[in-house]
Amino acid sequence: MTTTGLAKTGMIDFRGVNKWFGSLNVLKDITLSVEPREVVVVCGPSGSGKSTLIRCVNGLEAIKNGDLVVDGQRLGDPATNMTQLRTEIGFVFQSFNLYPHKTALENVTLAPIHVRKIPRAEAEKAGRELLAKVGLADKVNAYPAQLSGGQQQRVAIARCLGMRPKIMLFDEPTSALDPEMISEVLDVMVAVAEEGMTMMVVTHEMGFARKVAQRVVFMDAGAIVESGTPDEFFSHPKTDRSRAFLSKILRH
Amino acid sequence: MLENFSFRTIVEYLPLFGQGLITTVWLSALSFVGALIVGIVLCAMNLQRGWLFRVPAKAYIDAVRATPLLAQLYFLYFGLPRLGFVLPELVVGILALSLNSGAYIAEIIRAGILSIPRGQVEASVASGMTYVQRMRLVVLPQAFKVTIPPLLGQAIVLVKDSALLSLISVAELTRAGQLLASDRFMPAEGFLTIAAFYLLLYYGLKGLAGVSSRWLGTAGART
């Protein structure tokens, strides 16, 4: 079980990770390594454990056993400062989770100012640039309630980028959006990926996967069933379960 | 019938009512501040993971909510001296109101904090905030807004509850009504007048609630 002496490989390293919710084995013996600058798309049916998988990476969920090493630090190790590690990991939620009492700019600058201790003026300058980058230069002073879902999710991505993270995790970032807003969010995610961000993305957006992902991981019932390049996976799925899953999401 | 109603006596007793009103206002205000402190401390204890603080806080809140304020007041006023603590009636009164209202306020604040969606906590955790930072920057500012209206409701209850202090001879508003009723045998005049003054206080506090909610409403609280 110990990792000492093992050469560290990936930016995110799952080795034999298990997790239970009560008696439900939600992650079964997960072994997965994500290299720096790699984009990995995680897909699978509802309840397959894909959200839980990425929520373990920044410790929103704790693992039961196995090893999970992120940016060279072992989770659950007393020597690992989780608060510090989390500043290096951006997390984009399905439901955005913007702070409703803060403007778009304040959402982006809150953690840089208070956690990273960046001077306010500098953080605001960077925040404005990030909001411009996600196409929301004119919404700097808007409150989340005044923004559409797609706009809120773009603010949420800018909020993560404001921390200058090494890793970005996306938990179904477009699932709560109206169809016409999905592409504006995906465009921003593609731009982030092209800048060389290490990313794990839970999504069923195949266009996105084909465009930027190096690897697609298919999960079912808590286990990784198949993993391969987007082209291999979407065109030549190897298992019955992935074929059944793809036939359902591709039919429409 | 109405010709028996003596406005003249009411006017004659106005200075007494005025003094009673002033006493009711400041002792209620003081009690409310005390209750806020008691409530914040109890709520902080109640939100702890460990049982050491949580269990006593819950027991206290249950005990206060399950027993009549009058019994609590009499315990402090008649009971404590027998146990060796002799306090002036005003202090006993303010103490009783603070300790009583504090239990309700603890639950109001707790409900406010728990009403903040889990996603807000997760977002702040994910951005690397410490417990203190996420309480200060994310949870409490939002909880504060939902807590203000029920807190003002509790303030109104406290003002009405302060009438019980007349029973331990604190010279507050209800006591003034009692004096008029017993000195001149004019209970209608006495108690109707104090009712009018309580109504006045009620509208004052309600106005305050309206102003504060309008003020908070413009601060981008909409979700």
Coordinates of C-alpha atoms in Angstrom, one line a residue:
Chain A
M1 CA 0.0 0.0 0.0
T2 CA 2.9 2.4 0.6
T3 CA 4.1 4.7 -2.2
T4 CA 7.5 5.5 -0.7
G5 CA 10.2 4.7 -3.1
L6 CA 7.9 4.7 -6.1
A7 CA 8.8 7.2 -8.7
K8 CA 5.9 9.7 -9.1
T9 CA 4.5 9.6 -12.5
G10 CA 1.3 11.6 -13.2
M11 CA -0.1 14.9 -12.0
I12 CA -3.0 12.9 -10.6
D13 CA -2.4 9.3 -9.7
F14 CA -5.0 6.9 -8.5
R15 CA -3.6 3.5 -7.4
G16 CA -6.1 0.9 -6.2
V17 CA -8.5 3.5 -4.9
N18 CA -11.7 2.3 -3.2
K19 CA -14.6 4.3 -1.7
W20 CA -17.9 3.3 -0.1
F21 CA -21.1 5.2 0.6
G22 CA -22.3 3.0 3.4
S23 CA -22.4 -0.5 1.9
L24 CA -22.3 0.8 -1.7
N25 CA -18.8 0.4 -3.3
V26 CA -18.9 3.7 -5.3
L27 CA -15.3 3.5 -6.5
K28 CA -13.8 0.0 -7.2
D29 CA -10.1 -0.4 -7.3
I30 CA -9.5 2.7 -9.5
T31 CA -6.1 3.0 -11.1
L32 CA -5.6 5.9 -13.3
S33 CA -2.8 8.3 -14.0
V34 CA -3.3 11.8 -15.5
E35 CA -0.1 13.3 -17.0
P36 CA 0.7 17.1 -16.8
R37 CA -1.1 19.0 -19.6
E38 CA -3.3 16.0 -20.3
V39 CA -7.1 16.3 -20.8
V40 CA -9.0 13.3 -19.7
V41 CA -12.8 13.0 -20.3
V42 CA -14.7 10.8 -17.9
C43 CA -18.0 9.4 -19.0
G44 CA -20.5 6.7 -18.0
P45 CA -24.1 6.2 -16.9
S46 CA -25.6 8.1 -14.1
G47 CA -24.4 6.7 -10.7
S48 CA -21.3 5.2 -12.2
G49 CA -19.1 7.1 -9.8
K50 CA -17.6 9.6 -12.3
S51 CA -18.4 12.7 -10.2
T52 CA -17.2 10.9 -7.0
L53 CA -14.0 10.1 -8.9
I54 CA -13.1 13.8 -9.6
R55 CA -14.4 15.0 -6.2
C56 CA -11.8 12.8 -4.6
V57 CA -9.0 14.6 -6.4
N58 CA -9.5 17.8 -4.3
G59 CA -10.7 16.0 -1.2
L60 CA -14.4 17.0 -1.4
E61 CA -14.8 13.2 -0.9
A62 CA -12.4 11.1 1.1
I63 CA -11.1 7.8 -0.2
K64 CA -11.3 4.7 1.9
N65 CA -8.2 2.9 0.8
G66 CA -5.6 2.9 -2.0
D67 CA -3.4 5.8 -2.9
L68 CA -4.3 9.1 -4.5
V69 CA -1.3 11.3 -5.2
V70 CA -2.1 14.8 -6.6
D71 CA 0.7 17.2 -7.6
G72 CA 3.2 15.0 -5.7
Q73 CA 1.2 15.0 -2.5
R74 CA -0.6 12.0 -1.1
L75 CA -4.2 12.7 0.0
G76 CA -5.0 11.6 3.6
D77 CA -1.3 11.9 4.5
P78 CA -0.9 14.1 7.7
A79 CA 1.9 15.9 5.9
T80 CA -0.4 17.0 3.1
N81 CA -1.9 20.4 3.6
M82 CA -5.3 20.0 1.8
T83 CA -6.2 23.7 2.0
Q84 CA -2.9 24.5 0.3
L85 CA -3.3 21.7 -2.3
R86 CA -6.8 22.9 -3.1
T87 CA -5.5 26.3 -4.2
E88 CA -3.7 24.4 -7.1
I89 CA -6.9 22.7 -8.2
G90 CA -9.9 24.5 -9.8
F91 CA -13.3 22.8 -9.5
V92 CA -16.2 23.7 -11.8
F93 CA -19.6 22.5 -10.5
Q94 CA -22.6 21.3 -12.5
S95 CA -24.7 23.9 -10.6
F96 CA -22.0 26.7 -10.9
N97 CA -22.2 27.5 -7.2
L98 CA -21.3 31.2 -7.7
Y99 CA -21.5 33.4 -4.5
P100 CA -24.9 35.1 -5.0
H101 CA -23.9 38.0 -2.7
K102 CA -20.9 38.9 -4.8
T103 CA -20.6 40.4 -8.3
A104 CA -18.9 38.5 -11.1
L105 CA -15.6 40.3 -10.5
E106 CA -15.9 39.7 -6.7
N107 CA -16.5 36.0 -7.3
V108 CA -13.3 35.9 -9.4
T109 CA -11.2 37.9 -6.9
L110 CA -12.4 36.6 -3.6
A111 CA -10.1 33.6 -3.2
P112 CA -7.1 35.2 -4.9
I113 CA -7.3 38.1 -2.4
H114 CA -8.0 36.2 0.7
V115 CA -6.4 32.8 0.0
R116 CA -3.5 33.7 -2.3
K117 CA -3.0 37.1 -0.6
I118 CA -2.7 38.9 -3.9
P119 CA -3.1 42.7 -3.5
R120 CA -6.7 43.8 -4.3
A121 CA -5.7 46.1 -7.3
E122 CA -3.7 43.3 -8.9
A123 CA -6.4 40.7 -8.3
E124 CA -9.0 43.0 -9.8
K125 CA -6.9 43.7 -12.9
A126 CA -6.4 39.9 -13.4
G127 CA -10.1 39.3 -12.7
R128 CA -11.2 41.8 -15.4
E129 CA -8.8 40.2 -17.9
L130 CA -10.1 36.7 -17.1
L131 CA -13.8 37.8 -17.4
A132 CA -12.9 39.4 -20.7
K133 CA -11.3 36.2 -21.7
V134 CA -14.5 34.2 -21.1
G135 CA -16.4 36.9 -23.0
L136 CA -18.0 38.7 -20.0
A137 CA -16.1 42.0 -20.0
D138 CA -19.5 43.8 -19.9
K139 CA -20.7 41.7 -16.9
V140 CA -18.0 42.5 -14.4
N141 CA -20.4 44.2 -12.0
A142 CA -23.4 41.9 -12.5
Y143 CA -24.6 39.6 -9.8
P144 CA -25.0 35.9 -10.5
A145 CA -28.8 36.2 -10.5
Q146 CA -28.6 38.7 -13.4
L147 CA -26.6 36.2 -15.5
S148 CA -27.8 33.3 -17.7
G149 CA -26.7 29.8 -16.9
G150 CA -24.0 29.9 -19.6
Q151 CA -22.7 33.2 -18.3
Q152 CA -22.7 32.0 -14.7
Q153 CA -20.7 28.9 -15.7
R154 CA -18.2 31.0 -17.6
V155 CA -17.8 33.2 -14.5
A156 CA -17.3 30.0 -12.5
I157 CA -14.5 28.9 -14.8
A158 CA -12.9 32.4 -14.6
R159 CA -13.1 32.1 -10.8
C160 CA -11.0 28.9 -10.9
L161 CA -8.5 30.4 -13.3
G162 CA -8.1 33.4 -11.0
M163 CA -6.2 31.1 -8.6
R164 CA -3.8 30.1 -11.4
P165 CA -4.3 26.4 -10.7
K166 CA -2.2 23.5 -12.0
I167 CA -5.3 21.3 -12.4
M168 CA -8.9 21.9 -13.4
L169 CA -11.7 19.5 -12.6
F170 CA -15.1 19.8 -14.3
D171 CA -18.1 18.0 -13.0
E172 CA -20.7 17.9 -15.8
P173 CA -20.2 21.6 -16.5
T174 CA -22.8 21.8 -19.2
S175 CA -25.5 19.4 -17.9
A176 CA -27.5 22.2 -16.2
L177 CA -27.5 24.5 -19.2
D178 CA -30.0 25.1 -21.9
P179 CA -28.8 23.7 -25.2
E180 CA -28.0 27.0 -26.8
M181 CA -25.7 27.9 -24.0
I182 CA -23.6 24.7 -24.0
S183 CA -21.2 25.8 -26.8
E184 CA -20.3 29.1 -25.2
V185 CA -19.1 27.2 -22.1
L186 CA -17.4 24.4 -24.2
D187 CA -15.5 27.1 -26.2
V188 CA -14.0 28.5 -23.0
M189 CA -13.1 25.0 -21.8
V190 CA -11.4 24.3 -25.2
A191 CA -9.4 27.5 -24.8
V192 CA -8.3 26.5 -21.3
A193 CA -7.3 23.0 -22.5
E194 CA -5.3 24.5 -25.4
E195 CA -3.3 26.5 -23.0
G196 CA -2.0 23.3 -21.5
M197 CA -4.1 22.9 -18.4
T198 CA -4.2 19.5 -16.8
M199 CA -7.9 18.6 -16.9
M200 CA -10.3 15.9 -15.8
V201 CA -13.7 16.5 -17.3
V202 CA -16.9 14.6 -16.5
T203 CA -19.0 15.1 -19.6
H204 CA -20.9 13.4 -22.3
E205 CA -20.0 16.1 -24.9
M206 CA -18.3 14.1 -27.5
G207 CA -17.4 17.0 -29.7
F208 CA -15.4 18.4 -26.8
A209 CA -13.8 15.1 -26.1
R210 CA -12.8 14.6 -29.7
K211 CA -11.4 18.1 -30.0
V212 CA -9.2 18.3 -26.9
A213 CA -9.1 15.1 -24.9
Q214 CA -6.1 12.8 -25.1
R215 CA -8.1 10.0 -23.4
V216 CA -11.6 9.0 -22.6
V217 CA -12.3 7.0 -19.5
F218 CA -15.6 5.0 -19.4
M219 CA -16.9 4.1 -15.9
D220 CA -19.7 1.8 -14.9
A221 CA -20.8 0.7 -11.4
G222 CA -17.8 2.4 -9.8
A223 CA -15.1 0.8 -11.9
I224 CA -13.1 2.0 -14.9
V225 CA -14.4 -0.3 -17.7
E226 CA -12.5 1.1 -20.6
S227 CA -10.1 3.8 -21.5
G228 CA -8.6 4.9 -24.8
T229 CA -8.3 7.8 -27.2
P230 CA -11.5 9.6 -28.1
D231 CA -11.4 8.1 -31.6
E232 CA -10.9 4.5 -30.3
F233 CA -13.6 4.9 -27.7
F234 CA -16.3 6.5 -29.8
S235 CA -15.7 4.6 -33.0
H236 CA -14.6 1.2 -31.7
P237 CA -15.8 0.7 -28.1
K238 CA -14.4 -2.6 -26.8
T239 CA -16.9 -3.6 -24.2
D240 CA -20.6 -4.4 -24.4
R241 CA -21.3 -1.9 -21.6
S242 CA -19.6 1.0 -23.4
R243 CA -21.4 0.0 -26.7
A244 CA -24.7 0.0 -24.9
F245 CA -23.9 3.4 -23.3
L246 CA -22.8 5.0 -26.5
S247 CA -25.8 3.7 -28.4
K248 CA -28.0 5.5 -25.9
I249 CA -26.2 8.9 -25.9
L250 CA -25.6 8.8 -29.7
R251 CA -29.1 7.9 -30.7
H252 CA -30.5 11.4 -30.4
Chain B
M1 CA -70.9 53.1 29.0
L2 CA -68.2 54.9 27.1
E3 CA -68.9 58.1 29.2
N4 CA -67.2 56.2 32.0
F5 CA -64.0 56.0 30.0
S6 CA -61.7 58.7 31.5
F7 CA -59.3 60.1 29.0
R8 CA -58.5 62.8 31.6
T9 CA -57.1 60.2 33.9
I10 CA -55.0 58.7 31.1
V11 CA -53.6 62.2 30.4
E12 CA -52.9 62.6 34.1
Y13 CA -51.0 59.4 34.2
L14 CA -49.1 60.0 30.9
P15 CA -45.8 60.9 32.7
L16 CA -46.0 57.5 34.4
F17 CA -46.7 55.7 31.1
G18 CA -43.9 57.6 29.5
Q19 CA -41.5 56.5 32.1
G20 CA -42.7 52.9 31.8
L21 CA -42.4 53.1 28.0
I22 CA -38.8 54.3 28.3
T23 CA -38.0 51.6 30.7
T24 CA -39.5 48.9 28.5
V25 CA -37.6 50.2 25.5
W26 CA -34.1 50.3 27.1
L27 CA -34.5 47.1 29.1
S28 CA -35.8 45.3 26.0
A29 CA -32.9 46.7 23.9
L30 CA -30.4 45.6 26.5
S31 CA -32.0 42.2 26.8
F32 CA -32.0 41.8 23.0
V33 CA -28.2 42.5 22.9
G34 CA -27.8 40.0 25.7
A35 CA -29.9 37.5 23.9
L36 CA -27.9 38.0 20.7
I37 CA -24.7 37.2 22.6
V38 CA -26.3 34.1 24.3
G39 CA -27.7 33.0 20.9
I40 CA -24.4 33.4 19.0
V41 CA -22.5 31.4 21.7
L42 CA -25.2 28.7 21.9
C43 CA -25.3 28.4 18.1
A44 CA -21.5 28.2 17.8
M45 CA -21.6 25.4 20.4
N46 CA -24.5 23.7 18.7
L47 CA -22.7 23.6 15.4
Q48 CA -19.6 21.8 16.7
R49 CA -19.0 18.3 15.6
G50 CA -18.0 17.1 19.1
W51 CA -20.6 16.4 21.7
L52 CA -18.8 18.2 24.5
F53 CA -20.3 21.6 23.5
R54 CA -23.2 20.5 21.3
V55 CA -25.0 18.4 23.9
P56 CA -25.1 21.0 26.7
A57 CA -26.2 23.7 24.1
K58 CA -29.0 21.5 22.9
A59 CA -30.1 20.6 26.4
Y60 CA -30.2 24.3 27.4
I61 CA -32.2 25.2 24.3
D62 CA -34.7 22.4 24.9
A63 CA -35.0 23.3 28.6
V64 CA -35.7 27.0 27.8
R65 CA -38.1 26.3 25.0
A66 CA -40.0 23.6 26.9
T67 CA -40.7 25.7 30.1
P68 CA -42.8 28.9 30.6
L69 CA -40.9 32.2 30.7
L70 CA -42.8 33.0 33.9
A71 CA -41.4 29.9 35.6
Q72 CA -37.9 30.8 34.5
L73 CA -38.4 34.4 35.7
Y74 CA -39.7 33.2 39.1
F75 CA -36.8 30.7 39.4
L76 CA -34.3 33.5 38.9
Y77 CA -36.2 36.0 41.1
F78 CA -37.4 33.8 44.0
G79 CA -35.1 30.8 43.6
L80 CA -31.7 32.2 43.1
P81 CA -31.7 34.2 46.4
R82 CA -32.4 31.0 48.3
L83 CA -29.3 29.6 46.6
G84 CA -27.3 32.6 47.7
F85 CA -27.5 34.9 44.7
V86 CA -29.3 38.1 45.4
L87 CA -29.7 40.4 42.4
P88 CA -31.7 43.5 41.8
E89 CA -35.0 42.9 40.1
L90 CA -34.0 44.8 37.0
V91 CA -30.9 42.7 36.6
V92 CA -32.9 39.5 37.1
G93 CA -35.4 40.7 34.5
I94 CA -32.8 41.5 31.9
L95 CA -31.0 38.2 32.6
A96 CA -34.3 36.2 32.3
L97 CA -35.2 37.8 29.0
S98 CA -31.6 37.4 27.6
L99 CA -31.3 33.8 28.6
N100 CA -34.8 33.0 27.3
S101 CA -34.7 34.8 24.0
G102 CA -31.1 33.6 23.5
A103 CA -32.3 30.1 23.1
Y104 CA -34.7 31.0 20.3
I105 CA -32.1 33.3 18.6
A106 CA -29.6 30.4 18.7
E107 CA -32.1 28.4 16.6
I108 CA -32.8 31.3 14.3
I109 CA -29.1 31.8 13.5
R110 CA -28.5 28.0 13.1
A111 CA -31.4 27.8 10.6
G112 CA -29.9 30.8 8.7
I113 CA -26.5 29.1 8.5
L114 CA -28.0 25.7 7.5
S115 CA -30.1 27.4 4.9
I116 CA -27.0 28.2 2.9
P117 CA -26.8 25.6 0.1
R118 CA -24.1 23.0 0.4
G119 CA -22.7 24.1 -3.0
Q120 CA -21.6 27.4 -1.5
V121 CA -19.5 25.6 1.2
E122 CA -18.1 23.2 -1.4
A123 CA -17.2 26.1 -3.8
S124 CA -15.3 27.9 -1.0
V125 CA -13.6 24.7 0.2
A126 CA -12.5 23.9 -3.3
S127 CA -10.9 27.3 -3.7
G128 CA -8.7 26.6 -0.6
M129 CA -10.5 28.7 2.0
T130 CA -10.1 27.8 5.7
Y131 CA -13.1 27.2 7.9
V132 CA -12.9 30.8 9.3
Q133 CA -12.6 32.3 5.8
R134 CA -15.6 30.5 4.4
M135 CA -17.7 31.4 7.4
R136 CA -16.6 35.0 7.2
L137 CA -16.6 35.6 3.4
V138 CA -19.3 33.2 2.1
V139 CA -21.6 31.6 4.7
L140 CA -22.3 34.3 7.3
P141 CA -22.9 37.3 4.9
Q142 CA -25.6 35.2 3.2
A143 CA -27.0 33.7 6.5
F144 CA -27.2 37.3 7.9
K145 CA -29.7 38.3 5.2
V146 CA -32.1 35.5 5.8
T147 CA -31.7 35.9 9.6
I148 CA -32.7 39.5 9.9
P149 CA -36.5 39.1 9.5
P150 CA -36.9 36.3 12.1
L151 CA -34.6 38.2 14.4
L152 CA -36.8 41.2 14.3
G153 CA -39.8 38.9 14.9
Q154 CA -38.0 37.6 18.0
A155 CA -37.3 41.2 19.1
I156 CA -41.1 41.9 18.9
V157 CA -41.7 38.8 21.1
L158 CA -39.1 40.0 23.5
V159 CA -40.8 43.4 23.9
K160 CA -44.1 41.7 24.7
D161 CA -42.5 39.2 27.1
S162 CA -40.9 42.1 29.0
A163 CA -44.5 42.7 30.3
L164 CA -43.9 39.8 32.7
L165 CA -41.3 41.8 34.5
S166 CA -44.2 43.8 36.0
L167 CA -44.7 40.7 38.2
I168 CA -41.3 41.2 39.8
S169 CA -42.1 44.9 40.3
V170 CA -40.0 46.3 37.6
A171 CA -41.5 49.7 36.7
E172 CA -42.0 49.1 33.0
L173 CA -44.9 49.8 30.8
T174 CA -47.3 47.1 32.0
R175 CA -46.5 48.0 35.6
A176 CA -47.7 51.6 34.8
G177 CA -51.0 50.1 33.5
Q178 CA -51.4 48.1 36.7
L179 CA -50.8 51.1 38.9
L180 CA -53.5 53.1 37.1
A181 CA -55.8 50.1 37.3
S182 CA -55.3 49.6 41.1
D183 CA -55.0 53.3 42.2
R184 CA -58.1 54.5 40.4
F185 CA -59.9 51.2 39.7
M186 CA -59.6 52.0 36.0
P187 CA -58.4 48.7 34.4
A188 CA -59.9 49.6 31.0
E189 CA -58.0 52.9 30.8
G190 CA -54.8 51.4 32.2
F191 CA -54.5 48.3 30.0
L192 CA -55.9 49.8 26.8
T193 CA -53.3 52.6 27.1
I194 CA -50.4 50.2 27.5
A195 CA -51.8 48.1 24.6
A196 CA -51.6 51.2 22.5
F197 CA -48.0 51.8 23.5
Y198 CA -47.0 48.2 22.7
L199 CA -48.7 48.6 19.3
L200 CA -46.6 51.7 18.8
L201 CA -43.4 49.8 19.6
Y202 CA -44.5 47.0 17.3
Y203 CA -44.9 49.3 14.4
G204 CA -41.5 50.9 15.2
L205 CA -39.8 47.5 15.0
K206 CA -41.8 46.5 11.9
G207 CA -40.7 49.7 10.2
L208 CA -37.1 48.8 11.1
A209 CA -37.6 45.3 9.6
G210 CA -38.9 46.9 6.4
V211 CA -36.1 49.3 6.1
S212 CA -33.5 46.6 6.7
S213 CA -35.0 44.2 4.2
R214 CA -35.1 46.9 1.6
W215 CA -31.5 47.8 2.3
L216 CA -30.5 44.2 2.1
G217 CA -32.6 43.6 -1.0
T218 CA -30.6 46.2 -3.0
A219 CA -27.3 44.5 -2.0
G220 CA -27.6 41.8 -4.6
A221 CA -29.1 39.2 -2.3
R222 CA -31.4 37.8 -5.0
T223 CA -30.6 34.2 -5.9

